[in-house]
Every structure is written in structure tokens, then in C-alpha cells.
Short mmCIF file of C-alpha atoms and ligand atoms in Angstrom, two decimals:
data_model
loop_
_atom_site.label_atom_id
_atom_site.label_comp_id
_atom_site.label_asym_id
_atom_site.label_seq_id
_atom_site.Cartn_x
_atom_site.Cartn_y
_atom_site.Cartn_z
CA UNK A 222 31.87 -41.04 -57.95
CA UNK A 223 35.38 -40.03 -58.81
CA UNK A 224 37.35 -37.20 -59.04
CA UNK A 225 39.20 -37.21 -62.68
CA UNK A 226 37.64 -34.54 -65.05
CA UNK A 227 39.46 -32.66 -67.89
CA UNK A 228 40.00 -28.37 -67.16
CA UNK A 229 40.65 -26.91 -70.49
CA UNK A 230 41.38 -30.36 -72.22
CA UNK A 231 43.55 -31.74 -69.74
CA UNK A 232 42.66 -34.49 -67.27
CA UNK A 233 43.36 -33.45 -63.78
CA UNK A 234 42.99 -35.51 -60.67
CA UNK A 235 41.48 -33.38 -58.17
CA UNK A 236 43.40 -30.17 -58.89
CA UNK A 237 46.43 -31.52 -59.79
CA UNK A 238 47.22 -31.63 -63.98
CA UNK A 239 48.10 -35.35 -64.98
CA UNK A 240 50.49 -33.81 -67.50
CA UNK A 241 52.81 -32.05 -65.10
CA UNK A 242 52.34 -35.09 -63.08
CA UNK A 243 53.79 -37.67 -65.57
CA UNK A 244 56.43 -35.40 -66.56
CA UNK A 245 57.54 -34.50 -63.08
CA UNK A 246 57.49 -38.58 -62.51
CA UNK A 247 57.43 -40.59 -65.33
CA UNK A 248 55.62 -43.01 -67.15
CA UNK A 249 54.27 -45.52 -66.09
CA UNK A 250 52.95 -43.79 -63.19
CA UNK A 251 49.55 -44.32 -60.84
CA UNK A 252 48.02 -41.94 -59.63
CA UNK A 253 45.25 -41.76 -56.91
CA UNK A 254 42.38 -39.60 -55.70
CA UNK A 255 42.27 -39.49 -52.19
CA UNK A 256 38.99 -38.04 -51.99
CA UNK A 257 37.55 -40.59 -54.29
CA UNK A 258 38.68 -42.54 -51.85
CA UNK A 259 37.48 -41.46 -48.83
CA UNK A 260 34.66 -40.31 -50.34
CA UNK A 261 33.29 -44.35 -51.17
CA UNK A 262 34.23 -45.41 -47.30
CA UNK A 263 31.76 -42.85 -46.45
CA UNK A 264 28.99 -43.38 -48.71
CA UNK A 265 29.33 -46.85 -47.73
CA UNK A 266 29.30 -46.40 -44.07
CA UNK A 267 26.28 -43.71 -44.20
CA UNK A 268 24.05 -46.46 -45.94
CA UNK A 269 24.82 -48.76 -43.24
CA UNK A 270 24.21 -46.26 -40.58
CA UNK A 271 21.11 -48.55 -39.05
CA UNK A 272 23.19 -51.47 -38.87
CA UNK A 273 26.12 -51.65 -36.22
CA UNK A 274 28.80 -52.24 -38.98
CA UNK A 275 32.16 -52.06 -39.58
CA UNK A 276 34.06 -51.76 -42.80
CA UNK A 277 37.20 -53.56 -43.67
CA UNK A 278 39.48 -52.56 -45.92
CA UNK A 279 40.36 -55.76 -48.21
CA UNK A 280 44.27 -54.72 -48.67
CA UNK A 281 44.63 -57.37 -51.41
CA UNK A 282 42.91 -54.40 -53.39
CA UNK A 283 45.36 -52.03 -53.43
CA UNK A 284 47.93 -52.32 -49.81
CA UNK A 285 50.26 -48.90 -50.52
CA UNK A 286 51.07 -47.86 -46.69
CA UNK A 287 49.91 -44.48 -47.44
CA UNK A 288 46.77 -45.74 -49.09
CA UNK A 289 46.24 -48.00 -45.86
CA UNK A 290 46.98 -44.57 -43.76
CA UNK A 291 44.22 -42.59 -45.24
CA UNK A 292 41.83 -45.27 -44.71
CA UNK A 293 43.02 -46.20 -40.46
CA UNK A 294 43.24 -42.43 -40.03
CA UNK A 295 39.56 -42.79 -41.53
CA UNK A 296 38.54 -45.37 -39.34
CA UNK A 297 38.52 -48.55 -41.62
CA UNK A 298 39.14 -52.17 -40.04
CA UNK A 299 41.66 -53.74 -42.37
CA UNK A 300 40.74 -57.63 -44.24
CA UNK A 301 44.14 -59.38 -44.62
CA UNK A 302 45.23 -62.50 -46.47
CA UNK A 303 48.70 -63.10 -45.56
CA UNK A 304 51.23 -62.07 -43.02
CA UNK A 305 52.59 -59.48 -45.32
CA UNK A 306 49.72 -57.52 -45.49
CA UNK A 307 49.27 -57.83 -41.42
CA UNK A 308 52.98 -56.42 -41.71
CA UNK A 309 52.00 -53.08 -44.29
CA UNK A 310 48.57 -52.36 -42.14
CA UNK A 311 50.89 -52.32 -39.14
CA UNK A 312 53.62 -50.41 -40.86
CA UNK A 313 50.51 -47.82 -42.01
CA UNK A 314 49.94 -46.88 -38.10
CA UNK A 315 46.95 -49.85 -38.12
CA UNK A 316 46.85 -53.02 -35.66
CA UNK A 317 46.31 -56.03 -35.71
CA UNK A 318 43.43 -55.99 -33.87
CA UNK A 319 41.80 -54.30 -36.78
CA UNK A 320 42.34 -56.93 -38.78
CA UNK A 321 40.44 -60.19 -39.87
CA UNK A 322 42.66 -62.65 -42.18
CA UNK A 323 41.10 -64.60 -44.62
CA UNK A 324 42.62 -67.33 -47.17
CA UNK A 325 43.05 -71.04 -47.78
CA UNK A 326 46.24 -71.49 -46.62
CA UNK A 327 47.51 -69.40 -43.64
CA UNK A 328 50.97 -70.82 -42.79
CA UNK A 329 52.68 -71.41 -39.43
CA UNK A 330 54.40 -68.55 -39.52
CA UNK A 331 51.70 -66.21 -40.34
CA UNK A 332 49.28 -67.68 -37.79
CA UNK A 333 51.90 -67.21 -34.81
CA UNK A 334 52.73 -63.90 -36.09
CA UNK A 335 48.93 -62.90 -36.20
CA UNK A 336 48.24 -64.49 -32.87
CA UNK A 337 51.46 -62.48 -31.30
CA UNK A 338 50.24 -59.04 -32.62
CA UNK A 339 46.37 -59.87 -31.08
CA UNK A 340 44.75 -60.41 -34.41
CA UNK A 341 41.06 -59.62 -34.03
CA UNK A 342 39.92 -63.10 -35.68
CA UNK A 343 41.14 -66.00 -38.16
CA UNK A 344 38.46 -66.32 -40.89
CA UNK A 345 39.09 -70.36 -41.35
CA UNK A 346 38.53 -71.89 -44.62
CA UNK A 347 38.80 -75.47 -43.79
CA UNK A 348 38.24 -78.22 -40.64
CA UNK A 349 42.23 -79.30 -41.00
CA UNK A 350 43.39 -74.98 -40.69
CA UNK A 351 40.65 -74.42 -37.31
CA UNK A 352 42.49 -77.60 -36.26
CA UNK A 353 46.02 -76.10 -36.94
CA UNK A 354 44.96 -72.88 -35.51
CA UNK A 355 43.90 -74.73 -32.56
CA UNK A 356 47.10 -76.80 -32.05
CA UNK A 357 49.10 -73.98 -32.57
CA UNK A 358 46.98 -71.52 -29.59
CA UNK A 359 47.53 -74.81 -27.83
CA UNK A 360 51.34 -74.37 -28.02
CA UNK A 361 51.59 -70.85 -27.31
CA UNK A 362 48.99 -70.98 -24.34
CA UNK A 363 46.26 -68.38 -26.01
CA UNK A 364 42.99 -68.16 -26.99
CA UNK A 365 42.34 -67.56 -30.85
CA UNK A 366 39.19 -65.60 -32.42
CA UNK A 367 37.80 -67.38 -35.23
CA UNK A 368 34.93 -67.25 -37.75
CA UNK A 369 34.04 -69.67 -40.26
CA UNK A 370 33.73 -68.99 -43.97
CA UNK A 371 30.84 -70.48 -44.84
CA UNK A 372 30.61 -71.06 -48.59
CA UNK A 373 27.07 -71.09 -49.75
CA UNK A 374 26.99 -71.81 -52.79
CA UNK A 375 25.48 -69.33 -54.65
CA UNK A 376 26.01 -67.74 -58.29
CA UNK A 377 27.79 -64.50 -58.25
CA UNK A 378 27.22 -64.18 -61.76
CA UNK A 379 30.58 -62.73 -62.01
CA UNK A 380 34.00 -63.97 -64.65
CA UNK A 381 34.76 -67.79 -63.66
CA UNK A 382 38.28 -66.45 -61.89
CA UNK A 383 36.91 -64.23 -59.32
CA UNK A 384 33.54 -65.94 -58.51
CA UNK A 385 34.05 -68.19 -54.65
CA UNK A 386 30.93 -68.88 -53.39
CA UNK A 387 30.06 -72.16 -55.28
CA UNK A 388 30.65 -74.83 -53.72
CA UNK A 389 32.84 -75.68 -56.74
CA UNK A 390 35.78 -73.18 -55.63
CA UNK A 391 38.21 -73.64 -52.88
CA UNK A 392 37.07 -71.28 -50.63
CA UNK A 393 35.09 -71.51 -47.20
CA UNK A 394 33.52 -74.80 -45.82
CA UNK A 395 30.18 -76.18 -47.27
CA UNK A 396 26.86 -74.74 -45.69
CA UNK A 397 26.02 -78.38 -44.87
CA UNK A 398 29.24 -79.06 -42.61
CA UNK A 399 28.91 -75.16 -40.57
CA UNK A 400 26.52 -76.25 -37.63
CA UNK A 401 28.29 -79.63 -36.95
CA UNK A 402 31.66 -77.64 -37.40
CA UNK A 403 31.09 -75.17 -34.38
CA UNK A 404 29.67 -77.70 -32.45
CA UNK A 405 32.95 -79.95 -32.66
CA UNK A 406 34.43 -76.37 -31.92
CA UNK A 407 32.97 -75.81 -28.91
CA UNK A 408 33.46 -79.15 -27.38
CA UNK A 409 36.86 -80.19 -28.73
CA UNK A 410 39.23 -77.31 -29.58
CA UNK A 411 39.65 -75.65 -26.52
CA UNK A 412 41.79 -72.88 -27.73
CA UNK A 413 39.55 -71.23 -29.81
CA UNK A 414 37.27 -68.36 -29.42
CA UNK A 415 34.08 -68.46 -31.51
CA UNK A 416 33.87 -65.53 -32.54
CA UNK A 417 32.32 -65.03 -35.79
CA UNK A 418 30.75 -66.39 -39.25
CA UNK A 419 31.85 -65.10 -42.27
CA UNK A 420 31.23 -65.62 -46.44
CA UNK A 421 32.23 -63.79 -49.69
CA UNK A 422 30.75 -64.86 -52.97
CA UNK A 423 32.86 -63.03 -55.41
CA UNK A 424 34.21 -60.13 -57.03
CA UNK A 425 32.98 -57.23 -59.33
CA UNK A 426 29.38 -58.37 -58.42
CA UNK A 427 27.32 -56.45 -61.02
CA UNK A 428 23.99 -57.05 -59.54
CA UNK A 429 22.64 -57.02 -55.93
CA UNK A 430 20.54 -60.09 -56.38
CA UNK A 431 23.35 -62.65 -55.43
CA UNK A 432 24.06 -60.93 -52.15
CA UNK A 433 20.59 -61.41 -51.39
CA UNK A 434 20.31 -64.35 -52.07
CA UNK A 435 23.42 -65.26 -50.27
CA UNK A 436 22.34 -62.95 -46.99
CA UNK A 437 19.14 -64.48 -47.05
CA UNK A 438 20.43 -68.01 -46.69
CA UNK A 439 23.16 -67.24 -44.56
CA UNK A 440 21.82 -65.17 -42.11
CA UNK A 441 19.15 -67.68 -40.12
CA UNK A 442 22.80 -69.81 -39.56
CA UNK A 443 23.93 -66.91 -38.23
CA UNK A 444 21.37 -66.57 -35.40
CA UNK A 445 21.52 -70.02 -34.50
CA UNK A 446 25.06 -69.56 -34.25
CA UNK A 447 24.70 -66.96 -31.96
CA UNK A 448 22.26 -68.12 -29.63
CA UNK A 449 24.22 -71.42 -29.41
CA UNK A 450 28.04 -70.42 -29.22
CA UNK A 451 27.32 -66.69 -28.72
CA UNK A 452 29.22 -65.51 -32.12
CA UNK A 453 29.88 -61.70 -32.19
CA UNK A 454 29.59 -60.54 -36.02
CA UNK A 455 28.57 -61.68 -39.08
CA UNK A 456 30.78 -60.55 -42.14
CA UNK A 457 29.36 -60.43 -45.88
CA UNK A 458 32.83 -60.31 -47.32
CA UNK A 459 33.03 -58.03 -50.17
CA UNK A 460 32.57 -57.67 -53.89
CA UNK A 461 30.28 -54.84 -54.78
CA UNK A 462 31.09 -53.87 -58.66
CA UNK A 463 32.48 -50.99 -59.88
CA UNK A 464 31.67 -49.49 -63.51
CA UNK A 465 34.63 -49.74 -65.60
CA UNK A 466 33.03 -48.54 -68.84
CA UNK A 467 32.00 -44.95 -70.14
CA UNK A 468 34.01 -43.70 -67.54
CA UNK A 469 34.27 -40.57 -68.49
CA UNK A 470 32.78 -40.32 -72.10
CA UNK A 471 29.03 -39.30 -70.36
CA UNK A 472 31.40 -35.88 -69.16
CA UNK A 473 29.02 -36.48 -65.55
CA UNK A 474 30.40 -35.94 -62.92
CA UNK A 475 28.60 -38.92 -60.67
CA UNK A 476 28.63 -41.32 -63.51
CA UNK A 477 29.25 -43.91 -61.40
CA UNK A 478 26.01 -43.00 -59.32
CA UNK A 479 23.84 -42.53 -62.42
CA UNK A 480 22.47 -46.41 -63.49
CA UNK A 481 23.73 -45.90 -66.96
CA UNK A 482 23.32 -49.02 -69.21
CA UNK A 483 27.24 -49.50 -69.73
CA UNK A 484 27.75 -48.95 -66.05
CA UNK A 485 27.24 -51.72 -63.08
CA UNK A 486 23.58 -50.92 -62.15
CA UNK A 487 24.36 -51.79 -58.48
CA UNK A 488 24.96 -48.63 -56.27
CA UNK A 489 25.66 -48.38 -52.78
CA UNK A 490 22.49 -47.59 -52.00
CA UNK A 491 20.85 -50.13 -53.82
CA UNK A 492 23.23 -52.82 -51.50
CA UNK A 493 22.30 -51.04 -48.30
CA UNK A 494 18.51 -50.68 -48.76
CA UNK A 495 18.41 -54.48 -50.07
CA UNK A 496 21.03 -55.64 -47.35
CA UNK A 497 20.28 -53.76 -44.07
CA UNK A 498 16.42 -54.91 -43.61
CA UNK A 499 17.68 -58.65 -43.71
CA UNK A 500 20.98 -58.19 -41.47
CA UNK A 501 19.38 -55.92 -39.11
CA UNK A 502 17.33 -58.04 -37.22
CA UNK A 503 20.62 -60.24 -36.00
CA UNK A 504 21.40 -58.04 -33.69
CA UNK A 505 25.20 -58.87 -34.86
CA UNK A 506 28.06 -56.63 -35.71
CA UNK A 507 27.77 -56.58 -39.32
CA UNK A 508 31.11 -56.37 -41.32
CA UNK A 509 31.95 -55.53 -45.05
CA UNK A 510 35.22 -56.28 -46.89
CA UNK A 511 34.99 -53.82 -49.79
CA UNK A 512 38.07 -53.46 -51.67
CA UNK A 513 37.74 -52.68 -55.42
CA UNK A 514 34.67 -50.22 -54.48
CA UNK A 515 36.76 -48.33 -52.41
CA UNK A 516 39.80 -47.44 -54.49
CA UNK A 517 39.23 -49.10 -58.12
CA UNK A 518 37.97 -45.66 -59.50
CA UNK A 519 40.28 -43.79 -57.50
CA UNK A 520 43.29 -44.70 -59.72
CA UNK A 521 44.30 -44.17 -63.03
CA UNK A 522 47.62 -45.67 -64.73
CA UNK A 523 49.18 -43.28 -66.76
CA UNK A 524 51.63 -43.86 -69.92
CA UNK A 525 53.19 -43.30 -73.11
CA UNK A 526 52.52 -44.23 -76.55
CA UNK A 527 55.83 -44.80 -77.55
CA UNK A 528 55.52 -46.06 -81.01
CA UNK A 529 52.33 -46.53 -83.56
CA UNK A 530 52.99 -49.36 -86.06
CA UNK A 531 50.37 -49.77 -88.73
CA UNK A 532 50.25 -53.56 -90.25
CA UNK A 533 47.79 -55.12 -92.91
CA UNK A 534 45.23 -56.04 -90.17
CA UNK A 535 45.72 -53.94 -87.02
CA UNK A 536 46.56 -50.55 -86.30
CA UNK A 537 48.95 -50.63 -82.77
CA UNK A 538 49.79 -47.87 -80.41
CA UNK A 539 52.80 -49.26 -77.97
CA UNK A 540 52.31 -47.73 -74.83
CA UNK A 541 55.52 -47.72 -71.84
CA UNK A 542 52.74 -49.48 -69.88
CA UNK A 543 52.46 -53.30 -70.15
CA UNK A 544 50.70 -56.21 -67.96
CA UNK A 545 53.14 -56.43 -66.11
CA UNK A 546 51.60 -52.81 -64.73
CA UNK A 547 48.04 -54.27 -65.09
CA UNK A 548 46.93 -57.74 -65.57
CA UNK A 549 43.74 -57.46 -65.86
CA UNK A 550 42.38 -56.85 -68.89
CA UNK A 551 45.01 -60.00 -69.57
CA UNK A 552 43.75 -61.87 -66.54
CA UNK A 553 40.34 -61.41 -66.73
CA UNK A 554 39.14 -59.63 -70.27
CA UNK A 555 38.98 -57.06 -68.16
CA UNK A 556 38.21 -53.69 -70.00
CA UNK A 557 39.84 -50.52 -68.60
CA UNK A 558 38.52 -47.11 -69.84
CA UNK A 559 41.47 -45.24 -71.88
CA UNK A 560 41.61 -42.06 -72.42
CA UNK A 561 43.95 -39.28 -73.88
CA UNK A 562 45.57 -37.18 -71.03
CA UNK A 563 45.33 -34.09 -73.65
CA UNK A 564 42.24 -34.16 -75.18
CA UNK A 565 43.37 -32.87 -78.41
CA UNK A 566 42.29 -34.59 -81.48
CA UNK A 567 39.25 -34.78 -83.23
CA UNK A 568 39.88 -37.82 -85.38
CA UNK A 569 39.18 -41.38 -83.50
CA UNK A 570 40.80 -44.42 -84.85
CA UNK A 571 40.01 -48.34 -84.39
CA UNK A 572 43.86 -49.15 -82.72
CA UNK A 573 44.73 -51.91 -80.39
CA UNK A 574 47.11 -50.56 -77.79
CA UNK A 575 49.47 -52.74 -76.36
CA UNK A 576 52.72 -53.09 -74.05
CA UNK A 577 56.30 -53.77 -74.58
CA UNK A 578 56.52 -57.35 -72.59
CA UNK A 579 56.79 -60.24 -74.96
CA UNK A 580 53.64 -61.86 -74.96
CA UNK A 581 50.30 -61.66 -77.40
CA UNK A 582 48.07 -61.24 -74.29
CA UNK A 583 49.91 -58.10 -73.31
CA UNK A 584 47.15 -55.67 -74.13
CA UNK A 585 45.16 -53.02 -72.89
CA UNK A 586 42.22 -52.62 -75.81
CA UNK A 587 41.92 -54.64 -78.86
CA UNK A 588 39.89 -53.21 -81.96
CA UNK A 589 38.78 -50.13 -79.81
CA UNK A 590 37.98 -47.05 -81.25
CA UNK A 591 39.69 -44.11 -79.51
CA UNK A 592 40.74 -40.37 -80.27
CA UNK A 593 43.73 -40.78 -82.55
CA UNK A 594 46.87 -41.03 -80.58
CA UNK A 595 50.72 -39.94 -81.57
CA UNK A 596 53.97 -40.96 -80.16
CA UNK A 597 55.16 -39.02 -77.33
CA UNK A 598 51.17 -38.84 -75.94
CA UNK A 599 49.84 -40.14 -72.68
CA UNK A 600 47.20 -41.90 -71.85
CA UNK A 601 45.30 -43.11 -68.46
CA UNK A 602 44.02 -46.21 -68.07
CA UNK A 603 40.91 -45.95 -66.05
CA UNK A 604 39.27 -47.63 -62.69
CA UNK A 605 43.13 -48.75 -61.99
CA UNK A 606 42.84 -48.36 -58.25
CA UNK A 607 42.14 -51.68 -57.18
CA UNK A 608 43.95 -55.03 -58.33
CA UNK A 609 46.15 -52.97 -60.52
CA UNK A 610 49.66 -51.73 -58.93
CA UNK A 611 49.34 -55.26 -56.14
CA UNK A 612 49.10 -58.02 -59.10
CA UNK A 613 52.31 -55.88 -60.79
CA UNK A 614 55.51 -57.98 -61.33
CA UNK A 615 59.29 -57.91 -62.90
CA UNK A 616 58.10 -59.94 -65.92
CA UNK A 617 61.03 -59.17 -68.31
CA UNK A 618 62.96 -57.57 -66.04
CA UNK A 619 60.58 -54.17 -65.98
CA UNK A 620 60.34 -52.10 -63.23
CA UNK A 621 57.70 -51.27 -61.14
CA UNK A 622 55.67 -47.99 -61.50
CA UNK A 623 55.74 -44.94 -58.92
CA UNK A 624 52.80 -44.34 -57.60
CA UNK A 625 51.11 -41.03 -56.31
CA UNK A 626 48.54 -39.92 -54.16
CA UNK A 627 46.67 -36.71 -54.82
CA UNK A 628 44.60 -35.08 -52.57
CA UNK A 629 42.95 -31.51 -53.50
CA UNK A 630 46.10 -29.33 -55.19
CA UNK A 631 48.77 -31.42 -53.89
CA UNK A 632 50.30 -34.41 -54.58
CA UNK A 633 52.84 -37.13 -52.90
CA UNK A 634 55.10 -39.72 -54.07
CA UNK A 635 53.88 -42.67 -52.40
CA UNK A 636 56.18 -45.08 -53.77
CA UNK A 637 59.32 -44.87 -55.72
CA UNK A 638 59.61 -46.10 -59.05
CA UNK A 639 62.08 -49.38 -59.01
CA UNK A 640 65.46 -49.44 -60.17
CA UNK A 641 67.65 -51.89 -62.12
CA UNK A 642 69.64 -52.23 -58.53
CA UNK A 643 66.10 -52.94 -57.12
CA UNK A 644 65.47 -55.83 -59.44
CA UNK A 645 68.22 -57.54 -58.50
CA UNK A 646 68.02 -56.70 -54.58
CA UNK A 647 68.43 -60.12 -52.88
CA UNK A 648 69.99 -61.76 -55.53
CA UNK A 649 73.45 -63.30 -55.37
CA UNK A 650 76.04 -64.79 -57.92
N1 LLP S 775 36.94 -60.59 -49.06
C1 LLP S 775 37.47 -61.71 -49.56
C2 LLP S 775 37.48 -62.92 -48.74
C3 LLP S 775 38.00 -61.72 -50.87
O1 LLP S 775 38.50 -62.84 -51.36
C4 LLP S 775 37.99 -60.53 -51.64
C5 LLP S 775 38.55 -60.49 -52.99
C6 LLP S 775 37.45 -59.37 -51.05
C7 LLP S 775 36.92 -59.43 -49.76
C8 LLP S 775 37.41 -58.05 -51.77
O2 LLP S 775 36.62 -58.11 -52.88
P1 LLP S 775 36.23 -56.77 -53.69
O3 LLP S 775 35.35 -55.95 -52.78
O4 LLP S 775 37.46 -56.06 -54.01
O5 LLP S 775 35.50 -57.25 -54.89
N2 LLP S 775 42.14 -59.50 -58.97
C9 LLP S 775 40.74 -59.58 -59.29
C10 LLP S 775 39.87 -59.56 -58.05
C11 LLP S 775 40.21 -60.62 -57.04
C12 LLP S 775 39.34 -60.58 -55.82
C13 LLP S 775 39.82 -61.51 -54.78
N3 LLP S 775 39.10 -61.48 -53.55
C14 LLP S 775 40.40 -58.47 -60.27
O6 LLP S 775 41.26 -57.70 -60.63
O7 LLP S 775 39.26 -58.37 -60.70
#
């Protein structure tokens, strides 16, 4: 689902006209649905309805304050991987006692900053950080909630870089070690609370059979673990896939519900009805940590195609846009959807488009045949929502993109777009 359609050959968001968008702001500019938005939480949390679950937010996905807004003011619980993000769901009217905080390497600082704010729990990736965590309740004379990340090593099927549930990758503690882990726990570290078990097996999970299979051998630790130390919820991380291709050629309007070929052929529903029989019967609080399902198709990066250069082997159209604004088709071969914002021509052309930073990998299509474009035209990159303004950086001195939120016929500046004085902010000679 997603809210981007062309009215008389112009994309709109909602109701709003992406042309008079990017001229009113600029280029590179992203721009969000809100009711994309809050129209996935939903979907999501009516397929869970028979379990008693809550959804949290994975910030890392896309952590704009008034992105985290519409989702607290929604209800969402908030998954956090560093004190800054604790800091932004706080600053978006959230607390921290909606929050879980995952990662491998929670620092002093952040722990004692969680801890002070009343985190709801530490999701602890190794024996040496539930020891820290310990020592450092210890000091302070508290109590912390923790779960364990239990890494069960399982095939997400998913690219090599966002795939963490093989024992292989860094992340959580071996199923073997879990039982023997809680028990040393509950007997030595007398500052924690046992509060939870938790796993995530990757990103952009195309398929529902790895969470299966991943549920299914998880969830039996689970219930031992809470008949024997009385653990609260059980969280199944996040990772559902979003379709990034064809995302608006089929001209549907619920593509993205519709089990096309070039599409992911998981759905929401599909997750639920295979998910909920299994995690029912726990009797646990059941929690999610969807991020790119929530806001990936909700945002599109717009820019310009500043120059076309023709050359003996490639035809190149240089967009204002580079990875710098999006990484991953760089990062991760991802693909991103690109369409014309004026759907004007009738010609298509095999072009690679590209950005301005000063690298070979910065591209955003290679050999992809697209309506012919002409200088001065915009384009949208699709399915930007997610992991596309939070992985942006400086790299060659660029500044950051504005960003905007949309919501029916109106729009908002959510951020500002940088300036040179911004890029040196901090910086002394
Ligand atoms: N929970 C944990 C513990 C995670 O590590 C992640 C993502 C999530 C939840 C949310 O996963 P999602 O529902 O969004 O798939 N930058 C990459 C994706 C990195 C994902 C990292 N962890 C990309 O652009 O594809």
C-alpha cells in the first residue's frame, strides 16, 4: 500500500503535487506519506489482533522527530540502538519506557542514560554487556530489565549485509548458551530484571518461511523461560520485506498487497496467519520491531537530472541526488524504483543515472530502461522511506536533503535542508 499515484501526469503524494513540492523546496528533497505510514502500523497491528502484541518502531529505519511523532501519537513502542535515538524518541514526545535498545555495543554512557530515563528493557547481545549492565545497576543502586537476543541460527535468505541470525554474524548469543545464560542470571547478577527474550534474523525478508522457522525453534525456549524466571514478552525483532520493484509501473493502487511476481510475495497477512497460531499459545506479550515495512514505501527521494552525457558505451543522466542521499543501491545492489515526476515522454531509453560524488559506485540504476529524461527534469526514487535519509552523510562536503511530510493536501517541512555553515558546525581552526 502507498499513497504516490500520478493526477493528470504528475506524481502527487497524497494530494499534494511533487512538482510544486520540489520547486517550493529543492532538490534533493524526501518526501513522505503519512498515511502510508500509518496506514502499515495498522494493518500490522489488526493481523495481530489475537495476540497481545506490541509494535516497535525500529528508529534506525527512518528516526525524523516528526516521523517518530506520528507513530507515539499512534501508539507505537519505539526499538532503539543507541543513546541518540533514546534522545530523538524522547525529543518526539515518546519515553523511554517505550523503548527496548538493541545492539552489540551499548556504551557506558548510553546504558546510564537509558537506565536514568526508566528504559523499558536492554536487549543484551553478549555474556560480557549483561555483565556490564549488571555492574553498572550495581553502581547506581537499580534494577535493570533485560532480554536476551538469542541468535538462532537460521537462513534469512536475505543480501549477506543485512542477514543476523546465523550464528556466523555478531549479533545475539548462540541458542546453545540461552538456558545456562538466564540461569547464571538469576543466581549471580542481582541487578537485573529478567524480563524478556528476544531475536531478529534479518532484513528485507522476502519470504515468511525463515520466520517460521525461526518462531518455531525459538518459541518452546521461550516457555521454559517463562515458567522458570517468569520472562514477560517474547520479541521477533523485525524484517518483513517490502517490494521495491514495479512500484508503480502495474498503475494499482495496492500493488504492494497484490503477490505480483516482481514484488516480495510476503504480505502482512501472510506473516500474521503463519506467525500468530505458533506465538499464541505462550501466553507472552508478543513484540515486533518493523522498521522498513512501516515507512520504506512511504518515501520517495526526489531530484534533478542536471546533465545527460552520452559516451561510446553508456548513456548517463546526472541527477542533484547522489549516495550520499541514498546508499543503498551502493550498499546493498539495492534497486530503487525511478520514475519521472512528469510523466511526459513517450520514448524510453537504456541510461544509467548517477550522482555528482566522486566515486564509480555512486549510482542509482545501471543499464535501466526508463522514459527518456532531459535536463532540468525530476525524478523520485522510490520505497526511500526507510534506510534512506538515516545512512545520509557529508561525503564531499554535500549537504543534507530537506525532508517533508505530507499528509492529505498539506505538507510540512520536517527538516531543513543543511547549509555550508552547517557542515562546518563544530569545527574549529
Ligand atoms: N530489529 C533489529 C534488532 C534490527 O537490527 C533491525 C534492522 C530491525 C529490527 C528492523 O528491521 P526492518 O524491519 O527494518 O527490516 N540499512 C539496511 C537495513 C539494515 C537493517 C538493520 N537492522 C538496508 O537499507 O537495507
Amino acid at each position: 500500500m502507498h499513497d504516490f499515484h500520478y493526477h493528470d501526469g504528475t506524481l502527487h503524494c497524497e494530494g499534494v503535487n511533487l512538482t510544486d513540492l520540489a520547486i517550493q523546496h529543492g532538490t534533493p528533497l524526501y518526501v513522505y506519506s503519512a498515511n502510508t505510514i500509518l496506514e502499515h502500523y495498522r494493518r500490522l497491528s489488526s493481523a495481530l489482533s489475537d495476540l497481545d502484541h506490541h509494535i516497535a518502531f525500529a528508529v534506525k529505519a527512518n528516526s525524523n522527530l516528526s516521523i517518530l511523532k506520528l507513530l507515539n501519537d499512534e501508539g507505537a513502542d519505539f526499538d532503539i540502538v543507541s543513546g541518540g535515538e533514546l534522545f530523538r524518541v524522547i525529543r518526539a514526545g515518546g519515553t523511554a519506557k517505550k523503548c527496548t535498545f538493541a545492539g552489540v555495543g551499548k556504551t557506558r554512557e548510553e546504558i546510564e542514560y537509558s537506565l536514568n530515563e526508566g528504559i523499558y528493557c536492554f536487549n543484551v547481545e553478549s555474556e560480557a554487556e549483561l555483565r556490564f549492565i549488571n555492574k553498572i545497576s550495581n553502581e547506581l543502586n537499580v534494577i535493570a530489565p533485560v532480554a536476551i537476543r538469542v541468535n538462532p541460527n537460521v537462513d534469512a535468505k536475505t543480501h549477506k549485509y543485512i542477514s543476523t541470525g546465523k550464528s556466523e554474524n555478531k549479533f545475539g548469543i548462540d541458542f546453545e548458551f540461552i538456558e545456562g545464560l538466564y540461569e547464571t542470571a538469576s543466581k549471580e547478577l542481582k541487578n537485573l530484571e529478567l524480563r524478556g527474550l528476544q531475536m531478529h534474523i534479518g532484513s528485507q525478508l522476502s519470504e515468511v518461511k525463515p520466520f517460521v522457522e525461526a518462531v518455531q525453534r525459538v518459541a518452546p525456549l521461550a516457555q521454559k523461560l517463562k515458567q522458570k524466571h517468569d520472562i514477560k514478552f517474547f520479541s521477533i525483532g523485525g524484517g518483513i520485506g517490502i517490494a521495491y520493484e514495479d512500484a508503480l509501473a502495474s498503475g494499482k493502487d495496492s500493488w504492494w498487497q497484490e503477490n505480483d511476481q516482481n514484488n516480495t510475495p510476503l504480505t502482512i497477512e501472510e506473516y500474521a496467519s503463519e506467525l500468530v497460531p505458533i506465538l499464541a499459545p505462550l501466553g507472552l506479550k508478543i513484540m515486533l520491531e518493523p522498521g522498513r515495512l512501516i515507512v520504506g514505501n512511504a518515501g520517495i527521494l526526489i531530484s534533478e537530472i542536471l546533465y545527460k552525457k552520452v559516451g561510446t558505451a553508456k548513456t548517463f543522466a546526472i541527477a542533484d541526488a547522489g549516495m550520499g542521499d541514498l546508499i543503498r543501491p551502493a550498499l546493498y545492489q539495492g534497486h530503487h524504483e525511478i520514475v519521472p515526476i512528469q510523466n511526459t515522454s513517450n520514448e524510453n531509453e537504456t541510461v544509467d543515472i548517477v550522482g555528482p560524488i566522486c566515486e564509480s559506485g555512486d549510482f542509482f540504476a545501471q543499464d535501466r530502461e526508463l522514459p527518456k529524461l532531459e535536463e532540468g527534469e525530476m525524478i523520485g526514487m522510490l520505497s526511500s522511506g526507510a534506510y534512506g535519509f538515516v545512512m545520509a552523510s557529508n561525503y564531499n562536503s554535500r549537504t543534507l536533503p530537506a525532508e517533508v511530510l505530507v499528509s492529505d493536501k498539506t505538507h510540512k517541512l520536517i527538516r531543513k535542508r543543511q547549509t555550508y555553515e552547517d557542515l562546518i558546525n563544530g569545527e574549529d581552526l
